[in-house]
Amino acid sequence: MKSIFLKKNDLKIEEIPVGKILCLGKNYSEHAKEMGGDVPKSPIVFLKPSTAIADKDGKIEIPSISNELHHEVELVILIGKKGKNISKSDSQNYISGYGVGLDMTLRDQQSIAKKEGNPWTIAKGFDTSAIFGTFIEKEKVSNPENLDIQLTVNGIVKQKSNTSFMIFKINYTISFLSKIFTLEPGDLIFMGTPEGVGRVISGDSLVGTISGLSEVRAFVK
Ligand code: MG
């Protein structure tokens, strides 16, 4: 069983069993453009299994079927309360925290799947494709939709944006998803990546940061 860690204060970190991992695709227009696609009119949603979560050491292993692993740094929402058909105005009551995540992607496998009209399950759901830092309580994050977001590879900045550029906002996304999926405590929502995604190879070190949140660190085996 994989866990999420939620920092309550300097002395207390709560361990929460992870539920399902919902992810948005193309939620920043500049990233949608670099992927050669239009900005979505409705959220593009995919799932990662809980087994996709990397161990605490942040080691990423590239499956042998792929030769093109890409980094995607993202704001991640931690759900704290069970809900279905949540209204936009009520959605804040279902959030318990925010974190920084990496949605690691087998871009070659995703391209094949897109071309053939197949699901992205392999490209997005493989072991070690989901990595996140310690979550921070919602109350400590004053405006999650206006935070600088960045990813470095070996100390070089590769992605740099702000969460204000998200197309589908947090309240809308929770309301939208909860019409389809019952949200439960321990569920995560990856809010999509800004532009600047790119390939990483064996030996690379990744650091994802969002201002005010705990960074996420990973390395490619
Ligand atoms: Mg992503």
mmCIF file with all atom_site columns, C-alpha atoms and ligand atoms in Angstrom:
data_model
loop_
_atom_site.group_PDB
_atom_site.id
_atom_site.type_symbol
_atom_site.label_atom_id
_atom_site.label_alt_id
_atom_site.label_comp_id
_atom_site.label_asym_id
_atom_site.label_entity_id
_atom_site.label_seq_id
_atom_site.pdbx_PDB_ins_code
_atom_site.Cartn_x
_atom_site.Cartn_y
_atom_site.Cartn_z
_atom_site.occupancy
_atom_site.B_iso_or_equiv
_atom_site.pdbx_formal_charge
_atom_site.auth_seq_id
_atom_site.auth_comp_id
_atom_site.auth_asym_id
_atom_site.auth_atom_id
_atom_site.pdbx_PDB_model_num
ATOM   1   C  CA . MET A 1 1   ? 0.000   0.000  0.000   1.00 0.00 ? 1   MET A CA 1
ATOM   2   C  CA . LYS A 1 2   ? 1.390   3.396  -0.995  1.00 0.00 ? 2   LYS A CA 1
ATOM   3   C  CA . SER A 1 3   ? 1.071   6.493  1.159   1.00 0.00 ? 3   SER A CA 1
ATOM   4   C  CA . ILE A 1 4   ? 0.795   10.243 0.910   1.00 0.00 ? 4   ILE A CA 1
ATOM   5   C  CA . PHE A 1 5   ? 2.400   12.429 3.574   1.00 0.00 ? 5   PHE A CA 1
ATOM   6   C  CA . LEU A 1 6   ? 0.522   15.564 4.660   1.00 0.00 ? 6   LEU A CA 1
ATOM   7   C  CA . LYS A 1 7   ? 2.413   18.082 6.768   1.00 0.00 ? 7   LYS A CA 1
ATOM   8   C  CA . LYS A 1 8   ? 0.116   19.325 9.553   1.00 0.00 ? 8   LYS A CA 1
ATOM   9   C  CA . ASN A 1 9   ? 2.770   21.451 11.289  1.00 0.00 ? 9   ASN A CA 1
ATOM   10  C  CA . ASP A 1 10  ? 6.505   21.356 12.002  1.00 0.00 ? 10  ASP A CA 1
ATOM   11  C  CA . LEU A 1 11  ? 6.054   18.429 14.383  1.00 0.00 ? 11  LEU A CA 1
ATOM   12  C  CA . LYS A 1 12  ? 3.309   16.411 12.773  1.00 0.00 ? 12  LYS A CA 1
ATOM   13  C  CA . ILE A 1 13  ? 3.163   14.664 9.409   1.00 0.00 ? 13  ILE A CA 1
ATOM   14  C  CA . GLU A 1 14  ? 0.074   12.566 8.743   1.00 0.00 ? 14  GLU A CA 1
ATOM   15  C  CA . GLU A 1 15  ? 0.367   9.390  6.637   1.00 0.00 ? 15  GLU A CA 1
ATOM   16  C  CA . ILE A 1 16  ? -2.636  8.793  4.368   1.00 0.00 ? 16  ILE A CA 1
ATOM   17  C  CA . PRO A 1 17  ? -3.222  5.706  2.177   1.00 0.00 ? 17  PRO A CA 1
ATOM   18  C  CA . VAL A 1 18  ? -3.391  6.728  -1.463  1.00 0.00 ? 18  VAL A CA 1
ATOM   19  C  CA . GLY A 1 19  ? -6.621  6.287  -3.412  1.00 0.00 ? 19  GLY A CA 1
ATOM   20  C  CA . LYS A 1 20  ? -7.027  6.778  -7.123  1.00 0.00 ? 20  LYS A CA 1
ATOM   21  C  CA . ILE A 1 21  ? -4.860  9.150  -9.125  1.00 0.00 ? 21  ILE A CA 1
ATOM   22  C  CA . LEU A 1 22  ? -6.789  11.310 -11.588 1.00 0.00 ? 22  LEU A CA 1
ATOM   23  C  CA . CYS A 1 23  ? -4.797  13.422 -14.037 1.00 0.00 ? 23  CYS A CA 1
ATOM   24  C  CA . LEU A 1 24  ? -5.593  16.224 -16.476 1.00 0.00 ? 24  LEU A CA 1
ATOM   25  C  CA . GLY A 1 25  ? -3.953  16.358 -19.906 1.00 0.00 ? 25  GLY A CA 1
ATOM   26  C  CA . LYS A 1 26  ? -3.186  19.583 -21.812 1.00 0.00 ? 26  LYS A CA 1
ATOM   27  C  CA . ASN A 1 27  ? -4.339  21.928 -19.036 1.00 0.00 ? 27  ASN A CA 1
ATOM   28  C  CA . TYR A 1 28  ? -1.918  24.724 -20.022 1.00 0.00 ? 28  TYR A CA 1
ATOM   29  C  CA . SER A 1 29  ? -2.401  26.192 -23.511 1.00 0.00 ? 29  SER A CA 1
ATOM   30  C  CA . GLU A 1 30  ? 1.351   26.548 -24.214 1.00 0.00 ? 30  GLU A CA 1
ATOM   31  C  CA . HIS A 1 31  ? 1.815   22.853 -23.430 1.00 0.00 ? 31  HIS A CA 1
ATOM   32  C  CA . ALA A 1 32  ? -1.186  21.910 -25.605 1.00 0.00 ? 32  ALA A CA 1
ATOM   33  C  CA . LYS A 1 33  ? 0.520   23.849 -28.416 1.00 0.00 ? 33  LYS A CA 1
ATOM   34  C  CA . GLU A 1 34  ? 3.907   22.162 -27.971 1.00 0.00 ? 34  GLU A CA 1
ATOM   35  C  CA . MET A 1 35  ? 2.139   18.789 -28.132 1.00 0.00 ? 35  MET A CA 1
ATOM   36  C  CA . GLY A 1 36  ? 0.736   19.863 -31.493 1.00 0.00 ? 36  GLY A CA 1
ATOM   37  C  CA . GLY A 1 37  ? -2.876  19.868 -30.387 1.00 0.00 ? 37  GLY A CA 1
ATOM   38  C  CA . ASP A 1 38  ? -5.727  22.245 -29.755 1.00 0.00 ? 38  ASP A CA 1
ATOM   39  C  CA . VAL A 1 39  ? -6.648  23.545 -26.320 1.00 0.00 ? 39  VAL A CA 1
ATOM   40  C  CA . PRO A 1 40  ? -9.262  21.096 -24.950 1.00 0.00 ? 40  PRO A CA 1
ATOM   41  C  CA . LYS A 1 41  ? -12.889 22.282 -24.654 1.00 0.00 ? 41  LYS A CA 1
ATOM   42  C  CA . SER A 1 42  ? -13.513 19.821 -21.829 1.00 0.00 ? 42  SER A CA 1
ATOM   43  C  CA . PRO A 1 43  ? -10.937 18.300 -19.428 1.00 0.00 ? 43  PRO A CA 1
ATOM   44  C  CA . ILE A 1 44  ? -8.851  15.437 -20.814 1.00 0.00 ? 44  ILE A CA 1
ATOM   45  C  CA . VAL A 1 45  ? -8.746  12.881 -17.999 1.00 0.00 ? 45  VAL A CA 1
ATOM   46  C  CA . PHE A 1 46  ? -6.646  9.790  -17.426 1.00 0.00 ? 46  PHE A CA 1
ATOM   47  C  CA . LEU A 1 47  ? -5.844  7.570  -14.433 1.00 0.00 ? 47  LEU A CA 1
ATOM   48  C  CA . LYS A 1 48  ? -2.709  6.173  -12.886 1.00 0.00 ? 48  LYS A CA 1
ATOM   49  C  CA . PRO A 1 49  ? -2.905  3.076  -10.655 1.00 0.00 ? 49  PRO A CA 1
ATOM   50  C  CA . SER A 1 50  ? -1.607  3.410  -7.075  1.00 0.00 ? 50  SER A CA 1
ATOM   51  C  CA . THR A 1 51  ? 1.251   1.079  -8.060  1.00 0.00 ? 51  THR A CA 1
ATOM   52  C  CA . ALA A 1 52  ? 2.538   3.889  -10.307 1.00 0.00 ? 52  ALA A CA 1
ATOM   53  C  CA . ILE A 1 53  ? 3.795   5.756  -7.245  1.00 0.00 ? 53  ILE A CA 1
ATOM   54  C  CA . ALA A 1 54  ? 7.568   5.708  -6.944  1.00 0.00 ? 54  ALA A CA 1
ATOM   55  C  CA . ASP A 1 55  ? 9.238   4.779  -3.680  1.00 0.00 ? 55  ASP A CA 1
ATOM   56  C  CA . LYS A 1 56  ? 10.333  7.523  -1.297  1.00 0.00 ? 56  LYS A CA 1
ATOM   57  C  CA . ASP A 1 57  ? 13.844  7.622  -2.812  1.00 0.00 ? 57  ASP A CA 1
ATOM   58  C  CA . GLY A 1 58  ? 12.291  8.969  -6.042  1.00 0.00 ? 58  GLY A CA 1
ATOM   59  C  CA . LYS A 1 59  ? 13.886  6.403  -8.322  1.00 0.00 ? 59  LYS A CA 1
ATOM   60  C  CA . ILE A 1 60  ? 12.310  6.287  -11.804 1.00 0.00 ? 60  ILE A CA 1
ATOM   61  C  CA . GLU A 1 61  ? 12.732  3.132  -13.875 1.00 0.00 ? 61  GLU A CA 1
ATOM   62  C  CA . ILE A 1 62  ? 12.136  3.274  -17.632 1.00 0.00 ? 62  ILE A CA 1
ATOM   63  C  CA . PRO A 1 63  ? 10.246  0.166  -18.838 1.00 0.00 ? 63  PRO A CA 1
ATOM   64  C  CA . SER A 1 64  ? 12.096  -1.730 -21.559 1.00 0.00 ? 64  SER A CA 1
ATOM   65  C  CA . ILE A 1 65  ? 9.334   -0.986 -24.118 1.00 0.00 ? 65  ILE A CA 1
ATOM   66  C  CA . SER A 1 66  ? 10.227  2.741  -24.117 1.00 0.00 ? 66  SER A CA 1
ATOM   67  C  CA . ASN A 1 67  ? 13.127  4.843  -25.278 1.00 0.00 ? 67  ASN A CA 1
ATOM   68  C  CA . GLU A 1 68  ? 11.631  8.268  -24.540 1.00 0.00 ? 68  GLU A CA 1
ATOM   69  C  CA . LEU A 1 69  ? 10.793  9.214  -20.946 1.00 0.00 ? 69  LEU A CA 1
ATOM   70  C  CA . HIS A 1 70  ? 9.500   12.779 -20.477 1.00 0.00 ? 70  HIS A CA 1
ATOM   71  C  CA . HIS A 1 71  ? 9.173   14.937 -17.354 1.00 0.00 ? 71  HIS A CA 1
ATOM   72  C  CA . GLU A 1 72  ? 5.956   16.834 -16.504 1.00 0.00 ? 72  GLU A CA 1
ATOM   73  C  CA . VAL A 1 73  ? 5.825   18.908 -13.310 1.00 0.00 ? 73  VAL A CA 1
ATOM   74  C  CA . GLU A 1 74  ? 2.326   19.534 -11.916 1.00 0.00 ? 74  GLU A CA 1
ATOM   75  C  CA . LEU A 1 75  ? 0.276   20.949 -9.061  1.00 0.00 ? 75  LEU A CA 1
ATOM   76  C  CA . VAL A 1 76  ? -1.417  18.044 -7.249  1.00 0.00 ? 76  VAL A CA 1
ATOM   77  C  CA . ILE A 1 77  ? -4.592  18.274 -5.172  1.00 0.00 ? 77  ILE A CA 1
ATOM   78  C  CA . LEU A 1 78  ? -5.149  15.925 -2.233  1.00 0.00 ? 78  LEU A CA 1
ATOM   79  C  CA . ILE A 1 79  ? -8.804  15.088 -1.581  1.00 0.00 ? 79  ILE A CA 1
ATOM   80  C  CA . GLY A 1 80  ? -9.802  14.896 2.091   1.00 0.00 ? 80  GLY A CA 1
ATOM   81  C  CA . LYS A 1 81  ? -13.504 14.074 2.031   1.00 0.00 ? 81  LYS A CA 1
ATOM   82  C  CA . LYS A 1 82  ? -15.802 11.703 0.145   1.00 0.00 ? 82  LYS A CA 1
ATOM   83  C  CA . GLY A 1 83  ? -18.063 13.382 -2.396  1.00 0.00 ? 83  GLY A CA 1
ATOM   84  C  CA . LYS A 1 84  ? -20.152 12.947 -5.527  1.00 0.00 ? 84  LYS A CA 1
ATOM   85  C  CA . ASN A 1 85  ? -21.747 15.659 -7.706  1.00 0.00 ? 85  ASN A CA 1
ATOM   86  C  CA . ILE A 1 86  ? -19.853 18.390 -5.853  1.00 0.00 ? 86  ILE A CA 1
ATOM   87  C  CA . SER A 1 87  ? -20.787 21.937 -6.847  1.00 0.00 ? 87  SER A CA 1
ATOM   88  C  CA . LYS A 1 88  ? -18.069 24.402 -7.856  1.00 0.00 ? 88  LYS A CA 1
ATOM   89  C  CA . SER A 1 89  ? -18.873 26.572 -4.852  1.00 0.00 ? 89  SER A CA 1
ATOM   90  C  CA . ASP A 1 90  ? -18.570 23.614 -2.446  1.00 0.00 ? 90  ASP A CA 1
ATOM   91  C  CA . SER A 1 91  ? -15.448 22.045 -3.932  1.00 0.00 ? 91  SER A CA 1
ATOM   92  C  CA . GLN A 1 92  ? -12.975 23.751 -1.575  1.00 0.00 ? 92  GLN A CA 1
ATOM   93  C  CA . ASN A 1 93  ? -14.475 21.726 1.291   1.00 0.00 ? 93  ASN A CA 1
ATOM   94  C  CA . TYR A 1 94  ? -13.198 18.513 -0.324  1.00 0.00 ? 94  TYR A CA 1
ATOM   95  C  CA . ILE A 1 95  ? -9.527  19.563 -0.589  1.00 0.00 ? 95  ILE A CA 1
ATOM   96  C  CA . SER A 1 96  ? -7.148  18.744 2.258   1.00 0.00 ? 96  SER A CA 1
ATOM   97  C  CA . GLY A 1 97  ? -3.820  19.732 0.738   1.00 0.00 ? 97  GLY A CA 1
ATOM   98  C  CA . TYR A 1 98  ? -1.570  20.634 -2.173  1.00 0.00 ? 98  TYR A CA 1
ATOM   99  C  CA . GLY A 1 99  ? 1.650   19.088 -3.425  1.00 0.00 ? 99  GLY A CA 1
ATOM   100 C  CA . VAL A 1 100 ? 4.152   19.083 -6.271  1.00 0.00 ? 100 VAL A CA 1
ATOM   101 C  CA . GLY A 1 101 ? 4.055   16.050 -8.536  1.00 0.00 ? 101 GLY A CA 1
ATOM   102 C  CA . LEU A 1 102 ? 5.828   14.572 -11.511 1.00 0.00 ? 102 LEU A CA 1
ATOM   103 C  CA . ASP A 1 103 ? 3.650   12.921 -14.165 1.00 0.00 ? 103 ASP A CA 1
ATOM   104 C  CA . MET A 1 104 ? 6.371   10.879 -15.858 1.00 0.00 ? 104 MET A CA 1
ATOM   105 C  CA . THR A 1 105 ? 5.372   9.935  -19.391 1.00 0.00 ? 105 THR A CA 1
ATOM   106 C  CA . LEU A 1 106 ? 6.591   7.441  -21.985 1.00 0.00 ? 106 LEU A CA 1
ATOM   107 C  CA . ARG A 1 107 ? 6.199   9.877  -24.881 1.00 0.00 ? 107 ARG A CA 1
ATOM   108 C  CA . ASP A 1 108 ? 6.975   7.320  -27.581 1.00 0.00 ? 108 ASP A CA 1
ATOM   109 C  CA . GLN A 1 109 ? 4.310   4.972  -26.218 1.00 0.00 ? 109 GLN A CA 1
ATOM   110 C  CA . GLN A 1 110 ? 1.853   7.877  -25.911 1.00 0.00 ? 110 GLN A CA 1
ATOM   111 C  CA . SER A 1 111 ? 2.465   8.884  -29.548 1.00 0.00 ? 111 SER A CA 1
ATOM   112 C  CA . ILE A 1 112 ? 1.754   5.324  -30.725 1.00 0.00 ? 112 ILE A CA 1
ATOM   113 C  CA . ALA A 1 113 ? -1.414  5.189  -28.615 1.00 0.00 ? 113 ALA A CA 1
ATOM   114 C  CA . LYS A 1 114 ? -2.607  8.573  -29.951 1.00 0.00 ? 114 LYS A CA 1
ATOM   115 C  CA . LYS A 1 115 ? -1.967  7.537  -33.557 1.00 0.00 ? 115 LYS A CA 1
ATOM   116 C  CA . GLU A 1 116 ? -3.851  4.271  -33.119 1.00 0.00 ? 116 GLU A CA 1
ATOM   117 C  CA . GLY A 1 117 ? -6.649  5.752  -30.995 1.00 0.00 ? 117 GLY A CA 1
ATOM   118 C  CA . ASN A 1 118 ? -5.716  3.606  -28.000 1.00 0.00 ? 118 ASN A CA 1
ATOM   119 C  CA . PRO A 1 119 ? -5.703  4.494  -24.279 1.00 0.00 ? 119 PRO A CA 1
ATOM   120 C  CA . TRP A 1 120 ? -2.634  6.089  -22.654 1.00 0.00 ? 120 TRP A CA 1
ATOM   121 C  CA . THR A 1 121 ? -2.501  3.516  -19.857 1.00 0.00 ? 121 THR A CA 1
ATOM   122 C  CA . ILE A 1 122 ? 0.989   2.208  -20.627 1.00 0.00 ? 122 ILE A CA 1
ATOM   123 C  CA . ALA A 1 123 ? 2.452   5.666  -21.338 1.00 0.00 ? 123 ALA A CA 1
ATOM   124 C  CA . LYS A 1 124 ? 1.087   7.179  -18.128 1.00 0.00 ? 124 LYS A CA 1
ATOM   125 C  CA . GLY A 1 125 ? 0.485   4.349  -15.661 1.00 0.00 ? 125 GLY A CA 1
ATOM   126 C  CA . PHE A 1 126 ? 3.738   2.390  -15.512 1.00 0.00 ? 126 PHE A CA 1
ATOM   127 C  CA . ASP A 1 127 ? 5.549   1.766  -12.202 1.00 0.00 ? 127 ASP A CA 1
ATOM   128 C  CA . THR A 1 128 ? 7.353   4.928  -10.957 1.00 0.00 ? 128 THR A CA 1
ATOM   129 C  CA . SER A 1 129 ? 5.346   7.256  -13.254 1.00 0.00 ? 129 SER A CA 1
ATOM   130 C  CA . ALA A 1 130 ? 3.849   9.149  -10.290 1.00 0.00 ? 130 ALA A CA 1
ATOM   131 C  CA . ILE A 1 131 ? 6.094   11.014 -7.865  1.00 0.00 ? 131 ILE A CA 1
ATOM   132 C  CA . PHE A 1 132 ? 5.194   13.714 -5.351  1.00 0.00 ? 132 PHE A CA 1
ATOM   133 C  CA . GLY A 1 133 ? 6.622   15.558 -2.388  1.00 0.00 ? 133 GLY A CA 1
ATOM   134 C  CA . THR A 1 134 ? 5.068   16.026 1.039   1.00 0.00 ? 134 THR A CA 1
ATOM   135 C  CA . PHE A 1 135 ? 1.665   17.687 0.846   1.00 0.00 ? 135 PHE A CA 1
ATOM   136 C  CA . ILE A 1 136 ? 0.921   20.983 2.588   1.00 0.00 ? 136 ILE A CA 1
ATOM   137 C  CA . GLU A 1 137 ? -2.421  21.636 4.279   1.00 0.00 ? 137 GLU A CA 1
ATOM   138 C  CA . LYS A 1 138 ? -4.891  23.628 2.195   1.00 0.00 ? 138 LYS A CA 1
ATOM   139 C  CA . GLU A 1 139 ? -5.174  26.339 4.867   1.00 0.00 ? 139 GLU A CA 1
ATOM   140 C  CA . LYS A 1 140 ? -1.450  27.146 4.468   1.00 0.00 ? 140 LYS A CA 1
ATOM   141 C  CA . VAL A 1 141 ? -1.725  27.812 0.726   1.00 0.00 ? 141 VAL A CA 1
ATOM   142 C  CA . SER A 1 142 ? -3.382  31.168 0.122   1.00 0.00 ? 142 SER A CA 1
ATOM   143 C  CA . ASN A 1 143 ? -3.796  31.104 -3.659  1.00 0.00 ? 143 ASN A CA 1
ATOM   144 C  CA . PRO A 1 144 ? -2.920  27.791 -5.345  1.00 0.00 ? 144 PRO A CA 1
ATOM   145 C  CA . GLU A 1 145 ? -3.946  29.277 -8.698  1.00 0.00 ? 145 GLU A CA 1
ATOM   146 C  CA . ASN A 1 146 ? -1.166  31.866 -8.680  1.00 0.00 ? 146 ASN A CA 1
ATOM   147 C  CA . LEU A 1 147 ? 2.027   29.995 -7.814  1.00 0.00 ? 147 LEU A CA 1
ATOM   148 C  CA . ASP A 1 148 ? 5.314   29.791 -9.701  1.00 0.00 ? 148 ASP A CA 1
ATOM   149 C  CA . ILE A 1 149 ? 5.950   26.250 -10.933 1.00 0.00 ? 149 ILE A CA 1
ATOM   150 C  CA . GLN A 1 150 ? 9.336   25.015 -12.114 1.00 0.00 ? 150 GLN A CA 1
ATOM   151 C  CA . LEU A 1 151 ? 11.278  21.880 -12.974 1.00 0.00 ? 151 LEU A CA 1
ATOM   152 C  CA . THR A 1 152 ? 15.037  21.499 -13.240 1.00 0.00 ? 152 THR A CA 1
ATOM   153 C  CA . VAL A 1 153 ? 16.989  18.618 -14.745 1.00 0.00 ? 153 VAL A CA 1
ATOM   154 C  CA . ASN A 1 154 ? 20.556  18.381 -13.424 1.00 0.00 ? 154 ASN A CA 1
ATOM   155 C  CA . GLY A 1 155 ? 20.169  21.936 -12.102 1.00 0.00 ? 155 GLY A CA 1
ATOM   156 C  CA . ILE A 1 156 ? 19.071  23.415 -15.464 1.00 0.00 ? 156 ILE A CA 1
ATOM   157 C  CA . VAL A 1 157 ? 15.586  24.989 -15.650 1.00 0.00 ? 157 VAL A CA 1
ATOM   158 C  CA . LYS A 1 158 ? 13.423  23.103 -18.182 1.00 0.00 ? 158 LYS A CA 1
ATOM   159 C  CA . GLN A 1 159 ? 9.878   24.098 -17.205 1.00 0.00 ? 159 GLN A CA 1
ATOM   160 C  CA . LYS A 1 160 ? 8.938   27.475 -15.728 1.00 0.00 ? 160 LYS A CA 1
ATOM   161 C  CA . SER A 1 161 ? 5.421   28.856 -15.534 1.00 0.00 ? 161 SER A CA 1
ATOM   162 C  CA . ASN A 1 162 ? 2.672   29.831 -13.121 1.00 0.00 ? 162 ASN A CA 1
ATOM   163 C  CA . THR A 1 163 ? -0.421  27.900 -12.043 1.00 0.00 ? 163 THR A CA 1
ATOM   164 C  CA . SER A 1 164 ? -2.520  30.918 -13.090 1.00 0.00 ? 164 SER A CA 1
ATOM   165 C  CA . PHE A 1 165 ? -2.171  29.608 -16.654 1.00 0.00 ? 165 PHE A CA 1
ATOM   166 C  CA . MET A 1 166 ? -4.179  26.450 -15.921 1.00 0.00 ? 166 MET A CA 1
ATOM   167 C  CA . ILE A 1 167 ? -7.125  26.276 -18.354 1.00 0.00 ? 167 ILE A CA 1
ATOM   168 C  CA . PHE A 1 168 ? -9.499  24.311 -16.094 1.00 0.00 ? 168 PHE A CA 1
ATOM   169 C  CA . LYS A 1 169 ? -9.350  25.716 -12.582 1.00 0.00 ? 169 LYS A CA 1
ATOM   170 C  CA . ILE A 1 170 ? -9.421  23.726 -9.362  1.00 0.00 ? 170 ILE A CA 1
ATOM   171 C  CA . ASN A 1 171 ? -13.080 24.234 -8.379  1.00 0.00 ? 171 ASN A CA 1
ATOM   172 C  CA . TYR A 1 172 ? -14.306 23.452 -11.889 1.00 0.00 ? 172 TYR A CA 1
ATOM   173 C  CA . THR A 1 173 ? -12.094 20.349 -12.100 1.00 0.00 ? 173 THR A CA 1
ATOM   174 C  CA . ILE A 1 174 ? -13.319 18.909 -8.777  1.00 0.00 ? 174 ILE A CA 1
ATOM   175 C  CA . SER A 1 175 ? -16.933 19.559 -9.723  1.00 0.00 ? 175 SER A CA 1
ATOM   176 C  CA . PHE A 1 176 ? -16.437 18.062 -13.203 1.00 0.00 ? 176 PHE A CA 1
ATOM   177 C  CA . LEU A 1 177 ? -14.609 14.947 -11.990 1.00 0.00 ? 177 LEU A CA 1
ATOM   178 C  CA . SER A 1 178 ? -17.053 14.303 -9.130  1.00 0.00 ? 178 SER A CA 1
ATOM   179 C  CA . LYS A 1 179 ? -19.945 13.980 -11.590 1.00 0.00 ? 179 LYS A CA 1
ATOM   180 C  CA . ILE A 1 180 ? -18.154 10.946 -13.025 1.00 0.00 ? 180 ILE A CA 1
ATOM   181 C  CA . PHE A 1 181 ? -15.984 9.557  -10.219 1.00 0.00 ? 181 PHE A CA 1
ATOM   182 C  CA . THR A 1 182 ? -16.837 9.468  -6.507  1.00 0.00 ? 182 THR A CA 1
ATOM   183 C  CA . LEU A 1 183 ? -13.975 11.348 -4.869  1.00 0.00 ? 183 LEU A CA 1
ATOM   184 C  CA . GLU A 1 184 ? -12.581 9.817  -1.691  1.00 0.00 ? 184 GLU A CA 1
ATOM   185 C  CA . PRO A 1 185 ? -10.023 10.786 0.959   1.00 0.00 ? 185 PRO A CA 1
ATOM   186 C  CA . GLY A 1 186 ? -6.530  10.011 -0.340  1.00 0.00 ? 186 GLY A CA 1
ATOM   187 C  CA . ASP A 1 187 ? -7.424  10.580 -3.991  1.00 0.00 ? 187 ASP A CA 1
ATOM   188 C  CA . LEU A 1 188 ? -5.061  12.797 -5.961  1.00 0.00 ? 188 LEU A CA 1
ATOM   189 C  CA . ILE A 1 189 ? -5.723  15.103 -8.895  1.00 0.00 ? 189 ILE A CA 1
ATOM   190 C  CA . PHE A 1 190 ? -2.714  15.987 -11.067 1.00 0.00 ? 190 PHE A CA 1
ATOM   191 C  CA . MET A 1 191 ? -3.641  19.359 -12.608 1.00 0.00 ? 191 MET A CA 1
ATOM   192 C  CA . GLY A 1 192 ? -1.573  19.118 -15.809 1.00 0.00 ? 192 GLY A CA 1
ATOM   193 C  CA . THR A 1 193 ? 1.845   20.406 -16.836 1.00 0.00 ? 193 THR A CA 1
ATOM   194 C  CA . PRO A 1 194 ? 3.038   23.695 -18.327 1.00 0.00 ? 194 PRO A CA 1
ATOM   195 C  CA . GLU A 1 195 ? 5.207   23.900 -21.445 1.00 0.00 ? 195 GLU A CA 1
ATOM   196 C  CA . GLY A 1 196 ? 8.839   22.796 -21.594 1.00 0.00 ? 196 GLY A CA 1
ATOM   197 C  CA . VAL A 1 197 ? 8.385   19.035 -21.276 1.00 0.00 ? 197 VAL A CA 1
ATOM   198 C  CA . GLY A 1 198 ? 11.330  17.021 -22.529 1.00 0.00 ? 198 GLY A CA 1
ATOM   199 C  CA . ARG A 1 199 ? 13.307  13.834 -22.428 1.00 0.00 ? 199 ARG A CA 1
ATOM   200 C  CA . VAL A 1 200 ? 15.283  12.579 -19.449 1.00 0.00 ? 200 VAL A CA 1
ATOM   201 C  CA . ILE A 1 201 ? 17.791  9.746  -19.500 1.00 0.00 ? 201 ILE A CA 1
ATOM   202 C  CA . SER A 1 202 ? 19.534  7.446  -17.066 1.00 0.00 ? 202 SER A CA 1
ATOM   203 C  CA . GLY A 1 203 ? 21.465  9.399  -14.433 1.00 0.00 ? 203 GLY A CA 1
ATOM   204 C  CA . ASP A 1 204 ? 19.371  12.590 -14.651 1.00 0.00 ? 204 ASP A CA 1
ATOM   205 C  CA . SER A 1 205 ? 18.242  14.315 -11.442 1.00 0.00 ? 205 SER A CA 1
ATOM   206 C  CA . LEU A 1 206 ? 14.880  16.115 -11.370 1.00 0.00 ? 206 LEU A CA 1
ATOM   207 C  CA . VAL A 1 207 ? 13.652  18.734 -8.910  1.00 0.00 ? 207 VAL A CA 1
ATOM   208 C  CA . GLY A 1 208 ? 10.098  20.071 -9.158  1.00 0.00 ? 208 GLY A CA 1
ATOM   209 C  CA . THR A 1 209 ? 9.099   23.156 -7.174  1.00 0.00 ? 209 THR A CA 1
ATOM   210 C  CA . ILE A 1 210 ? 5.965   25.232 -6.663  1.00 0.00 ? 210 ILE A CA 1
ATOM   211 C  CA . SER A 1 211 ? 6.318   28.354 -4.532  1.00 0.00 ? 211 SER A CA 1
ATOM   212 C  CA . GLY A 1 212 ? 5.169   27.689 -0.963  1.00 0.00 ? 212 GLY A CA 1
ATOM   213 C  CA . LEU A 1 213 ? 4.935   23.899 -1.393  1.00 0.00 ? 213 LEU A CA 1
ATOM   214 C  CA . SER A 1 214 ? 7.416   21.100 -0.611  1.00 0.00 ? 214 SER A CA 1
ATOM   215 C  CA . GLU A 1 215 ? 9.634   20.262 -3.578  1.00 0.00 ? 215 GLU A CA 1
ATOM   216 C  CA . VAL A 1 216 ? 9.697   16.854 -5.241  1.00 0.00 ? 216 VAL A CA 1
ATOM   217 C  CA . ARG A 1 217 ? 13.006  15.143 -6.080  1.00 0.00 ? 217 ARG A CA 1
ATOM   218 C  CA . ALA A 1 218 ? 13.570  12.204 -8.388  1.00 0.00 ? 218 ALA A CA 1
ATOM   219 C  CA . PHE A 1 219 ? 16.285  10.557 -10.450 1.00 0.00 ? 219 PHE A CA 1
ATOM   220 C  CA . VAL A 1 220 ? 16.292  8.294  -13.464 1.00 0.00 ? 220 VAL A CA 1
ATOM   221 C  CA . LYS A 1 221 ? 17.868  4.893  -12.851 1.00 0.00 ? 221 LYS A CA 1
HETATM 222 MG MG . MG  B 2 .   ? 0.690   15.511 -17.198 1.00 0.00 ? 1   MG  B MG 1
#
